[in-house]
Amino acid sequence: MSGELQTIRRLYRNSWRLRTSAVLGDPVAAVQNLARGSDGHAAYERIRSRGDLVRGRSGLCMSATYSVCDEVLRDNRFLVAPTSTRRLKLTPLPEQQTDFLVHPLDDSLASANLPEHTQLRKRVAPLFGGARMRARRAFVEELVERQLDRLDTDEAVDLIGEFALRIPSLVIAELLGLPTSDHDRFARWGIEFGATVDGARSAGERRRVHVLLAELTDYFAAATAARRRDPGDDMISALTSAVDDGVMSEAGLVSTCQALLIGGFVTTANIIGNAVTALSAQPEQHERFAAEPDRAADVVEETLRWEAPAQYSVRIAGEDMELAGHHIRRGTPVVALLAAANRDPEVFDDPARFDLDRPNARDHLSFAAGVHYCLGAGLARMEGEIALRGLYRRYPGLRRAGALTYCPSRVIRGPQRLMVRTR
Ligand code: HEM
């Protein structure tokens, strides 16, 4: 049988098994089986109702409990990326698990474990330091003002395409030193990547992932080569020195650039899309924010808590251990449901409610925790705050006007198209 045919049969068999398990009441399979772009909270609540850590029929474990998710993210005995199993010679994960969880940016910082991760992070983290980010503030403010002009119309307009996606993608292009005219390409890559980051479920999707990764790799290989010839004050130029010092491989450089581009902008755009969705559904909260747009930082934190732009993080147990009263065998994947942890009633009162005055909104796990805590958190917060302040200051009567479709993803949560009226 040809390899392609085998792949098709395997994907079909695994999808079928998963659907059957979900129908038979396996709550873990039900989360894995969520339709892309659908609201996962009811399925996450079923995990919560079964305990702090729930093992599915496939062996995959999930937690919707804040304290357990936090522990998994902070405990370095848990490793990132299912590919770790190959590198660290752990028992390979059953296909049924990897097909749904593999993160393709293999050589990036986000997929590295200690001690390699510490070295890489030391080289990348200074690029996101406070002073560097503060220096970008004026650039972001000016950019937001220009993009707000695009919404100045009597017609209904797509807030995501015309505004929300443009801010972070133009910011990241500037940071990486890429031509801003490539913005449309970045938007397409970000959306396609979001749709497939949790693995392919058909041969067609698998091919799309390969094509996408090849496009991204070619693009960044050319961009890094260009920066080497003609260095500037940008992140790619700064990172090429990490390659020269032997801290990062050439493939790692390309993967890290991909991670910055892809990880850094659909998620950030979702702060804007999710905030407008939440505020539109709660007119009293909308009124208050429109009257006090300087509370944008509170809106950003509560939005991140209310709907995590990246719904979960995956870790692999690097050794046998105890977790939440369960024995976890080395090599077991554990999914920390960040979106569910953010709605844990033990930590957040009336968690499904969007509340501008929530005192502990900032305790959310949307940027994860521990050594892999999001490097772009400060940047994303700044962009979200400036964009939302500008948006409600300029258009206090902003309201939804029909269609709202979500990104076709199980991991990335936020509107892909959100029609609004500004007048
Ligand atoms: C709202 C926006 C964002 C969200 C919700 C978000 C979320 C996350 C999460 C959950 C992780 C940890 C993944 C894991 O534990 O497996 C992470 C890591 C990371 N994020 Fe973000 N992110 C956002 C914006 C950004 C931006 C703007 C950048 C950069 C331009 C960025 C760069 C990174 C990097 C490099 C890592 C890997 C850090 C490491 O492994 O040490 N992120 N992000």
Short mmCIF file of C-alpha atoms and ligand atoms in Angstrom, two decimals:
data_model
loop_
_atom_site.label_atom_id
_atom_site.label_comp_id
_atom_site.label_asym_id
_atom_site.label_seq_id
_atom_site.Cartn_x
_atom_site.Cartn_y
_atom_site.Cartn_z
CA MET A 1 0.00 0.00 0.00
CA SER A 2 1.37 3.45 -0.84
CA GLY A 3 2.42 5.72 2.04
CA GLU A 4 -0.25 8.25 1.07
CA LEU A 5 -2.98 5.62 1.18
CA GLN A 6 -1.75 4.37 4.54
CA THR A 7 -1.87 7.91 5.90
CA ILE A 8 -5.41 8.41 4.63
CA ARG A 9 -6.51 5.12 6.23
CA ARG A 10 -4.81 5.94 9.52
CA LEU A 11 -6.32 9.43 9.72
CA TYR A 12 -9.74 8.03 8.85
CA ARG A 13 -9.41 5.21 11.41
CA ASN A 14 -8.30 7.60 14.17
CA SER A 15 -11.02 10.13 13.43
CA TRP A 16 -13.57 7.35 13.53
CA ARG A 17 -12.19 6.00 16.86
CA LEU A 18 -12.26 9.44 18.37
CA ARG A 19 -15.81 10.12 17.26
CA THR A 20 -16.90 6.75 18.65
CA SER A 21 -15.20 7.41 22.00
CA ALA A 22 -16.84 10.84 22.18
CA VAL A 23 -20.25 9.36 21.46
CA LEU A 24 -19.65 6.69 24.12
CA GLY A 25 -19.13 9.44 26.71
CA ASP A 26 -15.35 9.94 26.80
CA PRO A 27 -15.09 13.66 27.71
CA VAL A 28 -11.44 13.87 26.56
CA ALA A 29 -12.36 12.55 23.12
CA ALA A 30 -15.25 15.04 23.06
CA VAL A 31 -12.80 17.94 23.46
CA GLN A 32 -10.47 16.49 20.82
CA ASN A 33 -13.45 16.02 18.56
CA LEU A 34 -14.80 19.57 18.81
CA ALA A 35 -15.65 21.08 15.45
CA ARG A 36 -13.09 23.71 14.46
CA GLY A 37 -14.33 27.17 15.31
CA SER A 38 -16.90 25.93 17.81
CA ASP A 39 -17.26 27.06 21.43
CA GLY A 40 -15.47 24.51 23.61
CA HIS A 41 -16.63 25.64 27.04
CA ALA A 42 -19.45 23.10 27.49
CA ALA A 43 -17.00 20.27 26.67
CA TYR A 44 -14.40 21.75 29.05
CA GLU A 45 -17.02 21.88 31.82
CA ARG A 46 -17.64 18.14 31.36
CA ILE A 47 -13.91 17.58 31.98
CA ARG A 48 -14.13 19.73 35.11
CA SER A 49 -17.16 17.79 36.35
CA ARG A 50 -15.20 14.51 36.11
CA GLY A 51 -12.29 15.66 38.28
CA ASP A 52 -9.09 17.69 38.39
CA LEU A 53 -7.36 15.44 35.89
CA VAL A 54 -9.22 13.22 33.45
CA ARG A 55 -7.74 10.39 31.43
CA GLY A 56 -9.36 9.60 28.08
CA ARG A 57 -9.65 6.15 26.49
CA SER A 58 -6.63 6.95 24.30
CA GLY A 59 -4.51 7.63 27.42
CA LEU A 60 -4.43 11.39 26.83
CA CYS A 61 -4.99 13.38 30.06
CA MET A 62 -6.71 16.75 30.34
CA SER A 63 -7.27 19.25 33.09
CA ALA A 64 -9.74 22.12 33.34
CA THR A 65 -8.62 22.96 36.90
CA TYR A 66 -6.60 26.14 37.39
CA SER A 67 -4.23 24.75 40.04
CA VAL A 68 -3.45 21.62 38.02
CA CYS A 69 -2.91 23.50 34.74
CA ASP A 70 -0.63 25.96 36.56
CA GLU A 71 1.31 23.07 38.14
CA VAL A 72 1.76 21.26 34.82
CA LEU A 73 3.03 24.44 33.13
CA ARG A 74 5.47 25.24 35.93
CA ASP A 75 6.83 21.74 36.54
CA ASN A 76 9.82 21.22 34.27
CA ARG A 77 9.42 17.46 34.46
CA PHE A 78 6.73 18.12 31.90
CA LEU A 79 8.20 18.66 28.44
CA VAL A 80 6.91 20.65 25.51
CA ALA A 81 5.83 19.26 22.17
CA PRO A 82 5.02 15.66 21.34
CA THR A 83 8.17 15.68 19.20
CA SER A 84 10.08 15.61 22.53
CA THR A 85 9.19 11.94 22.74
CA ARG A 86 11.30 11.28 19.66
CA ARG A 87 14.19 13.44 20.73
CA LEU A 88 14.27 12.14 24.29
CA LYS A 89 13.66 8.53 23.27
CA LEU A 90 10.45 8.28 25.26
CA THR A 91 7.91 5.68 24.23
CA PRO A 92 6.35 7.09 21.06
CA LEU A 93 2.86 8.46 21.56
CA PRO A 94 0.01 6.46 20.09
CA GLU A 95 -0.96 7.80 16.67
CA GLN A 96 -4.39 8.64 17.96
CA GLN A 97 -2.80 11.27 20.17
CA THR A 98 -0.15 12.72 17.89
CA ASP A 99 -2.51 13.23 14.97
CA PHE A 100 -4.38 15.73 17.05
CA LEU A 101 -1.64 17.43 18.98
CA VAL A 102 1.54 17.81 16.97
CA HIS A 103 2.89 21.30 16.82
CA PRO A 104 4.83 21.61 13.59
CA LEU A 105 7.33 24.32 14.56
CA ASP A 106 9.79 21.67 15.71
CA ASP A 107 12.98 23.66 16.06
CA SER A 108 11.57 26.82 17.61
CA LEU A 109 12.11 28.12 21.11
CA ALA A 110 8.57 27.08 21.99
CA SER A 111 9.41 23.43 21.22
CA ALA A 112 12.73 23.33 23.13
CA ASN A 113 13.19 21.81 26.58
CA LEU A 114 15.70 22.58 29.34
CA PRO A 115 18.62 23.13 29.26
CA GLU A 116 18.59 24.07 25.53
CA HIS A 117 15.50 26.23 26.09
CA THR A 118 17.28 28.43 28.66
CA GLN A 119 20.05 29.27 26.20
CA LEU A 120 17.61 30.09 23.41
CA ARG A 121 15.33 32.13 25.64
CA LYS A 122 18.30 34.15 26.91
CA ARG A 123 18.97 35.21 23.33
CA VAL A 124 15.38 35.96 22.34
CA ALA A 125 13.98 37.46 25.59
CA PRO A 126 16.04 40.71 25.50
CA LEU A 127 14.39 41.51 22.16
CA PHE A 128 11.10 41.78 24.09
CA GLY A 129 12.57 43.74 27.04
CA GLY A 130 10.60 46.61 28.62
CA ALA A 131 12.72 49.43 27.19
CA ARG A 132 12.58 48.02 23.67
CA MET A 133 8.82 47.62 23.88
CA ARG A 134 8.29 51.10 25.35
CA ALA A 135 10.23 52.50 22.43
CA ARG A 136 7.68 50.82 20.11
CA ARG A 137 4.70 52.46 21.84
CA ALA A 138 4.61 55.58 19.69
CA PHE A 139 4.87 53.43 16.56
CA VAL A 140 1.87 51.33 17.67
CA GLU A 141 -0.17 54.42 18.59
CA GLU A 142 0.44 55.98 15.23
CA LEU A 143 -0.33 52.71 13.44
CA VAL A 144 -3.62 52.28 15.34
CA GLU A 145 -4.72 55.83 14.47
CA ARG A 146 -4.10 55.16 10.78
CA GLN A 147 -5.96 51.84 10.83
CA LEU A 148 -8.93 53.43 12.64
CA ASP A 149 -9.47 55.60 9.56
CA ARG A 150 -10.33 52.42 7.64
CA LEU A 151 -13.43 51.99 9.83
CA ASP A 152 -14.70 55.51 9.19
CA THR A 153 -17.65 54.54 6.99
CA ASP A 154 -21.46 54.37 7.00
CA GLU A 155 -21.27 50.80 5.73
CA ALA A 156 -20.95 47.65 7.82
CA VAL A 157 -17.29 46.68 7.91
CA ASP A 158 -15.31 43.57 8.91
CA LEU A 159 -13.49 44.60 12.08
CA ILE A 160 -11.05 41.69 11.88
CA GLY A 161 -9.83 42.07 8.31
CA GLU A 162 -9.90 45.87 8.28
CA PHE A 163 -8.48 46.49 11.73
CA ALA A 164 -7.77 43.72 14.27
CA LEU A 165 -5.45 41.59 12.11
CA ARG A 166 -3.67 44.55 10.64
CA ILE A 167 -2.30 45.92 13.92
CA PRO A 168 -0.28 42.90 15.12
CA SER A 169 0.75 41.79 11.66
CA LEU A 170 2.15 45.24 10.80
CA VAL A 171 3.81 45.44 14.24
CA ILE A 172 5.48 42.05 13.88
CA ALA A 173 6.59 42.90 10.34
CA GLU A 174 8.26 46.02 11.71
CA LEU A 175 9.87 44.13 14.60
CA LEU A 176 11.23 41.40 12.36
CA GLY A 177 12.25 43.85 9.66
CA LEU A 178 9.93 42.34 7.02
CA PRO A 179 8.24 44.36 4.26
CA THR A 180 4.83 45.56 5.46
CA SER A 181 3.55 44.94 1.93
CA ASP A 182 3.68 41.22 2.84
CA HIS A 183 0.85 41.79 5.33
CA ASP A 184 -1.75 39.85 3.28
CA ARG A 185 0.52 36.83 3.14
CA PHE A 186 1.04 36.93 6.91
CA ALA A 187 -2.71 37.09 7.49
CA ARG A 188 -3.29 34.04 5.28
CA TRP A 189 -0.47 32.08 6.92
CA GLY A 190 -1.70 32.98 10.41
CA ILE A 191 -5.23 31.82 9.69
CA GLU A 192 -4.19 28.62 7.91
CA PHE A 193 -1.71 27.82 10.63
CA GLY A 194 -4.36 28.36 13.31
CA ALA A 195 -6.60 25.91 11.50
CA THR A 196 -4.02 23.14 11.37
CA VAL A 197 -1.83 23.71 14.44
CA ASP A 198 -3.62 20.91 16.26
CA GLY A 199 -2.80 18.41 13.55
CA ALA A 200 -4.29 17.25 10.29
CA ARG A 201 -7.38 15.10 10.14
CA SER A 202 -7.40 14.25 6.47
CA ALA A 203 -4.88 13.75 3.71
CA GLY A 204 -5.95 17.12 2.23
CA GLU A 205 -5.27 18.91 5.51
CA ARG A 206 -1.96 17.13 5.85
CA ARG A 207 -0.93 18.34 2.41
CA ARG A 208 -2.01 21.89 3.31
CA VAL A 209 0.18 21.80 6.45
CA HIS A 210 3.18 20.68 4.37
CA VAL A 211 2.63 23.36 1.74
CA LEU A 212 2.18 26.02 4.42
CA LEU A 213 5.33 25.03 6.29
CA ALA A 214 7.31 24.91 3.06
CA GLU A 215 6.09 28.42 2.13
CA LEU A 216 6.96 29.77 5.58
CA THR A 217 10.35 28.09 5.60
CA ASP A 218 11.27 29.43 2.15
CA TYR A 219 10.08 32.90 3.09
CA PHE A 220 12.09 33.05 6.31
CA ALA A 221 15.16 31.36 4.85
CA ALA A 222 15.24 34.16 2.25
CA ALA A 223 14.50 36.84 4.88
CA THR A 224 17.27 35.65 7.22
CA ALA A 225 19.75 35.42 4.33
CA ALA A 226 18.86 39.00 3.32
CA ARG A 227 19.36 40.27 6.89
CA ARG A 228 22.75 38.59 7.04
CA ARG A 229 23.82 40.48 3.93
CA ASP A 230 22.31 43.74 5.10
CA PRO A 231 21.74 43.77 8.89
CA GLY A 232 19.39 46.31 10.48
CA ASP A 233 17.90 47.17 13.88
CA ASP A 234 15.43 44.29 13.77
CA MET A 235 14.90 40.97 15.52
CA ILE A 236 16.05 38.77 12.65
CA SER A 237 19.37 40.61 12.44
CA ALA A 238 19.76 40.25 16.22
CA LEU A 239 18.97 36.54 16.09
CA THR A 240 21.48 35.75 13.35
CA SER A 241 24.18 36.46 15.94
CA ALA A 242 22.77 33.61 18.07
CA VAL A 243 23.39 31.32 15.10
CA ASP A 244 26.92 32.68 14.66
CA ASP A 245 27.58 31.97 18.36
CA GLY A 246 26.36 28.39 17.98
CA VAL A 247 23.42 28.88 20.40
CA MET A 248 20.80 28.45 17.70
CA SER A 249 20.82 26.34 14.56
CA GLU A 250 19.93 27.87 11.19
CA ALA A 251 16.73 25.77 11.24
CA GLY A 252 16.05 27.03 14.77
CA LEU A 253 16.36 30.62 13.59
CA VAL A 254 13.87 30.05 10.78
CA SER A 255 11.47 28.21 13.13
CA THR A 256 11.74 30.90 15.79
CA CYS A 257 10.90 33.59 13.21
CA GLN A 258 7.91 31.48 12.14
CA ALA A 259 6.83 31.14 15.77
CA LEU A 260 7.08 34.90 16.30
CA LEU A 261 5.10 35.68 13.19
CA ILE A 262 2.44 33.02 13.60
CA GLY A 263 2.21 32.88 17.40
CA GLY A 264 2.24 36.62 17.71
CA PHE A 265 -0.52 37.93 15.59
CA VAL A 266 -3.75 35.97 15.21
CA THR A 267 -3.72 35.56 19.01
CA THR A 268 -3.21 39.28 19.49
CA ALA A 269 -5.91 40.16 16.96
CA ASN A 270 -8.20 37.93 19.01
CA ILE A 271 -7.90 40.24 22.00
CA ILE A 272 -9.62 42.89 19.88
CA GLY A 273 -12.20 40.52 18.31
CA ASN A 274 -13.05 38.78 21.59
CA ALA A 275 -13.32 42.08 23.48
CA VAL A 276 -15.75 43.55 20.95
CA THR A 277 -17.77 40.31 20.96
CA ALA A 278 -17.98 40.30 24.77
CA LEU A 279 -18.79 44.01 25.05
CA SER A 280 -21.46 43.77 22.34
CA ALA A 281 -23.17 40.99 24.29
CA GLN A 282 -23.19 43.03 27.52
CA PRO A 283 -24.45 46.55 26.70
CA GLU A 284 -23.93 47.77 30.27
CA GLN A 285 -20.21 46.85 30.08
CA HIS A 286 -19.99 48.44 26.63
CA GLU A 287 -21.50 51.70 27.93
CA ARG A 288 -19.03 51.84 30.80
CA PHE A 289 -16.01 51.23 28.63
CA ALA A 290 -17.15 53.66 25.94
CA ALA A 291 -17.48 56.29 28.70
CA GLU A 292 -14.03 55.45 30.11
CA PRO A 293 -11.79 54.20 27.28
CA ASP A 294 -8.77 54.67 29.51
CA ARG A 295 -9.81 51.45 31.19
CA ALA A 296 -8.55 49.59 28.12
CA ALA A 297 -5.93 47.68 30.14
CA ASP A 298 -8.72 46.21 32.32
CA VAL A 299 -10.66 45.23 29.22
CA VAL A 300 -7.58 43.50 27.80
CA GLU A 301 -7.04 41.41 30.96
CA GLU A 302 -10.68 40.47 31.34
CA THR A 303 -10.88 39.56 27.65
CA LEU A 304 -7.83 37.32 27.97
CA ARG A 305 -9.41 35.67 31.01
CA TRP A 306 -12.88 35.36 29.52
CA GLU A 307 -11.71 33.75 26.27
CA ALA A 308 -8.14 32.46 25.95
CA PRO A 309 -6.87 33.19 22.40
CA ALA A 310 -4.82 29.95 22.64
CA GLN A 311 -7.22 27.52 24.28
CA TYR A 312 -4.72 24.95 25.54
CA SER A 313 -1.06 23.99 25.99
CA VAL A 314 0.24 20.43 25.77
CA ARG A 315 2.98 18.86 27.85
CA ILE A 316 4.51 15.37 27.92
CA ALA A 317 5.47 13.74 31.24
CA GLY A 318 9.25 13.34 31.10
CA GLU A 319 9.21 10.81 33.96
CA ASP A 320 6.78 8.74 36.04
CA MET A 321 5.05 11.01 38.55
CA GLU A 322 1.97 11.76 40.62
CA LEU A 323 -0.40 14.49 39.49
CA ALA A 324 -3.72 15.41 41.10
CA GLY A 325 -3.91 11.99 42.72
CA HIS A 326 -3.19 10.10 39.49
CA HIS A 327 -0.11 8.13 38.59
CA ILE A 328 1.22 9.55 35.33
CA ARG A 329 3.53 7.35 33.28
CA ARG A 330 6.54 8.84 31.51
CA GLY A 331 5.53 9.81 27.98
CA THR A 332 1.88 10.60 28.85
CA PRO A 333 0.59 13.76 27.17
CA VAL A 334 -1.28 16.16 29.43
CA VAL A 335 -3.41 18.95 28.01
CA ALA A 336 -3.72 22.07 30.19
CA LEU A 337 -7.01 23.64 29.10
CA LEU A 338 -6.06 27.29 29.60
CA ALA A 339 -9.47 28.54 28.51
CA ALA A 340 -11.13 26.33 31.14
CA ALA A 341 -8.63 27.19 33.88
CA ASN A 342 -9.56 30.84 33.28
CA ARG A 343 -13.16 29.95 34.11
CA ASP A 344 -12.41 27.84 37.18
CA PRO A 345 -15.02 28.92 39.78
CA GLU A 346 -12.52 28.16 42.56
CA VAL A 347 -10.46 31.13 41.33
CA PHE A 348 -12.84 33.43 39.42
CA ASP A 349 -16.32 34.33 40.71
CA ASP A 350 -19.17 33.93 38.23
CA PRO A 351 -16.54 32.98 35.63
CA ALA A 352 -18.65 32.99 32.46
CA ARG A 353 -19.51 36.66 33.04
CA PHE A 354 -17.35 39.33 31.39
CA ASP A 355 -16.66 41.81 34.19
CA LEU A 356 -14.57 44.96 33.73
CA ASP A 357 -14.18 45.25 37.51
CA ARG A 358 -12.95 41.72 38.17
CA PRO A 359 -10.16 42.21 40.70
CA ASN A 360 -8.06 39.17 39.75
CA ALA A 361 -8.59 39.10 35.96
CA ARG A 362 -4.82 39.35 35.44
CA ASP A 363 -4.31 35.95 37.10
CA HIS A 364 -5.51 34.24 33.89
CA LEU A 365 -3.32 31.57 32.27
CA SER A 366 -3.78 32.79 28.70
CA PHE A 367 -0.06 33.44 28.35
CA ALA A 368 0.68 30.08 30.06
CA ALA A 369 3.09 29.99 33.06
CA GLY A 370 6.56 28.77 33.94
CA VAL A 371 9.57 28.78 31.65
CA HIS A 372 7.51 28.94 28.45
CA TYR A 373 5.46 31.95 29.63
CA CYS A 374 4.65 33.92 26.49
CA LEU A 375 7.53 36.15 25.47
CA GLY A 376 5.22 38.48 23.60
CA ALA A 377 2.79 39.04 26.51
CA GLY A 378 3.90 42.64 27.12
CA LEU A 379 3.73 43.45 23.43
CA ALA A 380 0.30 41.83 23.00
CA ARG A 381 -1.03 43.68 26.05
CA MET A 382 0.29 46.98 24.72
CA GLU A 383 -1.20 46.44 21.25
CA GLY A 384 -4.56 45.34 22.69
CA GLU A 385 -4.73 48.28 25.04
CA ILE A 386 -3.84 50.92 22.44
CA ALA A 387 -6.16 49.38 19.83
CA LEU A 388 -9.18 49.06 22.15
CA ARG A 389 -8.72 52.50 23.67
CA GLY A 390 -8.49 54.05 20.21
CA LEU A 391 -11.41 52.03 18.87
CA TYR A 392 -13.92 52.97 21.61
CA ARG A 393 -12.68 56.52 21.90
CA ARG A 394 -13.14 57.17 18.19
CA TYR A 395 -16.26 55.00 17.76
CA PRO A 396 -18.14 54.84 21.08
CA GLY A 397 -21.27 53.60 19.29
CA LEU A 398 -19.44 50.59 17.78
CA ARG A 399 -21.86 47.68 17.43
CA ARG A 400 -22.13 44.32 15.75
CA ALA A 401 -23.82 44.25 12.39
CA GLY A 402 -24.55 40.66 11.48
CA ALA A 403 -22.12 37.92 10.65
CA LEU A 404 -19.63 36.59 13.20
CA THR A 405 -17.57 33.56 12.19
CA TYR A 406 -14.81 32.08 14.28
CA CYS A 407 -11.30 31.04 13.19
CA PRO A 408 -11.60 27.44 11.99
CA SER A 409 -9.39 26.08 14.77
CA ARG A 410 -9.64 24.12 18.02
CA VAL A 411 -6.66 25.91 19.55
CA ILE A 412 -6.98 29.51 18.39
CA ARG A 413 -10.20 31.13 19.58
CA GLY A 414 -11.44 34.40 18.19
CA PRO A 415 -13.54 35.82 15.37
CA GLN A 416 -12.25 35.45 11.84
CA ARG A 417 -14.93 37.80 10.52
CA LEU A 418 -16.87 40.24 12.68
CA MET A 419 -19.12 42.72 10.91
CA VAL A 420 -19.61 46.00 12.80
CA ARG A 421 -21.01 49.48 12.31
CA THR A 422 -19.08 52.38 13.68
CA ARG A 423 -21.71 55.09 13.13
C1 HEM B 1 -2.84 37.57 22.97
C2 HEM B 1 -1.72 37.25 22.38
C3 HEM B 1 -0.92 36.03 22.74
C4 HEM B 1 -1.29 34.90 23.40
C5 HEM B 1 -2.65 34.55 23.98
C6 HEM B 1 -0.12 34.05 23.48
C7 HEM B 1 -0.10 32.82 24.10
C8 HEM B 1 1.04 32.08 24.32
C9 HEM B 1 1.10 30.85 25.08
C10 HEM B 1 -0.11 30.17 25.73
C11 HEM B 1 2.38 30.43 25.08
C12 HEM B 1 2.93 29.18 25.77
C13 HEM B 1 2.76 27.97 24.90
C14 HEM B 1 3.03 26.71 25.71
O1 HEM B 1 3.11 26.77 26.92
O2 HEM B 1 3.12 25.64 25.12
C15 HEM B 1 3.15 31.39 24.32
C16 HEM B 1 4.51 31.30 24.09
C17 HEM B 1 5.18 32.14 23.26
N1 HEM B 1 4.70 33.29 22.67
FE1 HEM B 1 2.84 34.04 22.83
N2 HEM B 1 0.92 34.68 22.85
C18 HEM B 1 0.48 35.90 22.40
C19 HEM B 1 1.23 36.86 21.75
C20 HEM B 1 2.53 36.72 21.40
C21 HEM B 1 3.32 37.69 20.67
C22 HEM B 1 2.81 39.08 20.24
C23 HEM B 1 4.54 37.15 20.48
C24 HEM B 1 5.73 37.70 19.76
C25 HEM B 1 5.70 38.55 18.81
C26 HEM B 1 4.54 35.84 21.12
C27 HEM B 1 5.63 35.00 21.17
C28 HEM B 1 5.69 33.84 21.92
C29 HEM B 1 6.89 33.02 22.03
C30 HEM B 1 8.23 33.27 21.37
C31 HEM B 1 6.56 31.96 22.88
C32 HEM B 1 7.47 30.80 23.30
C33 HEM B 1 8.11 31.13 24.62
C34 HEM B 1 8.93 29.98 25.14
O3 HEM B 1 8.69 28.82 24.80
O4 HEM B 1 9.85 30.25 25.93
N3 HEM B 1 3.32 35.62 21.65
N4 HEM B 1 2.32 32.38 23.87
#
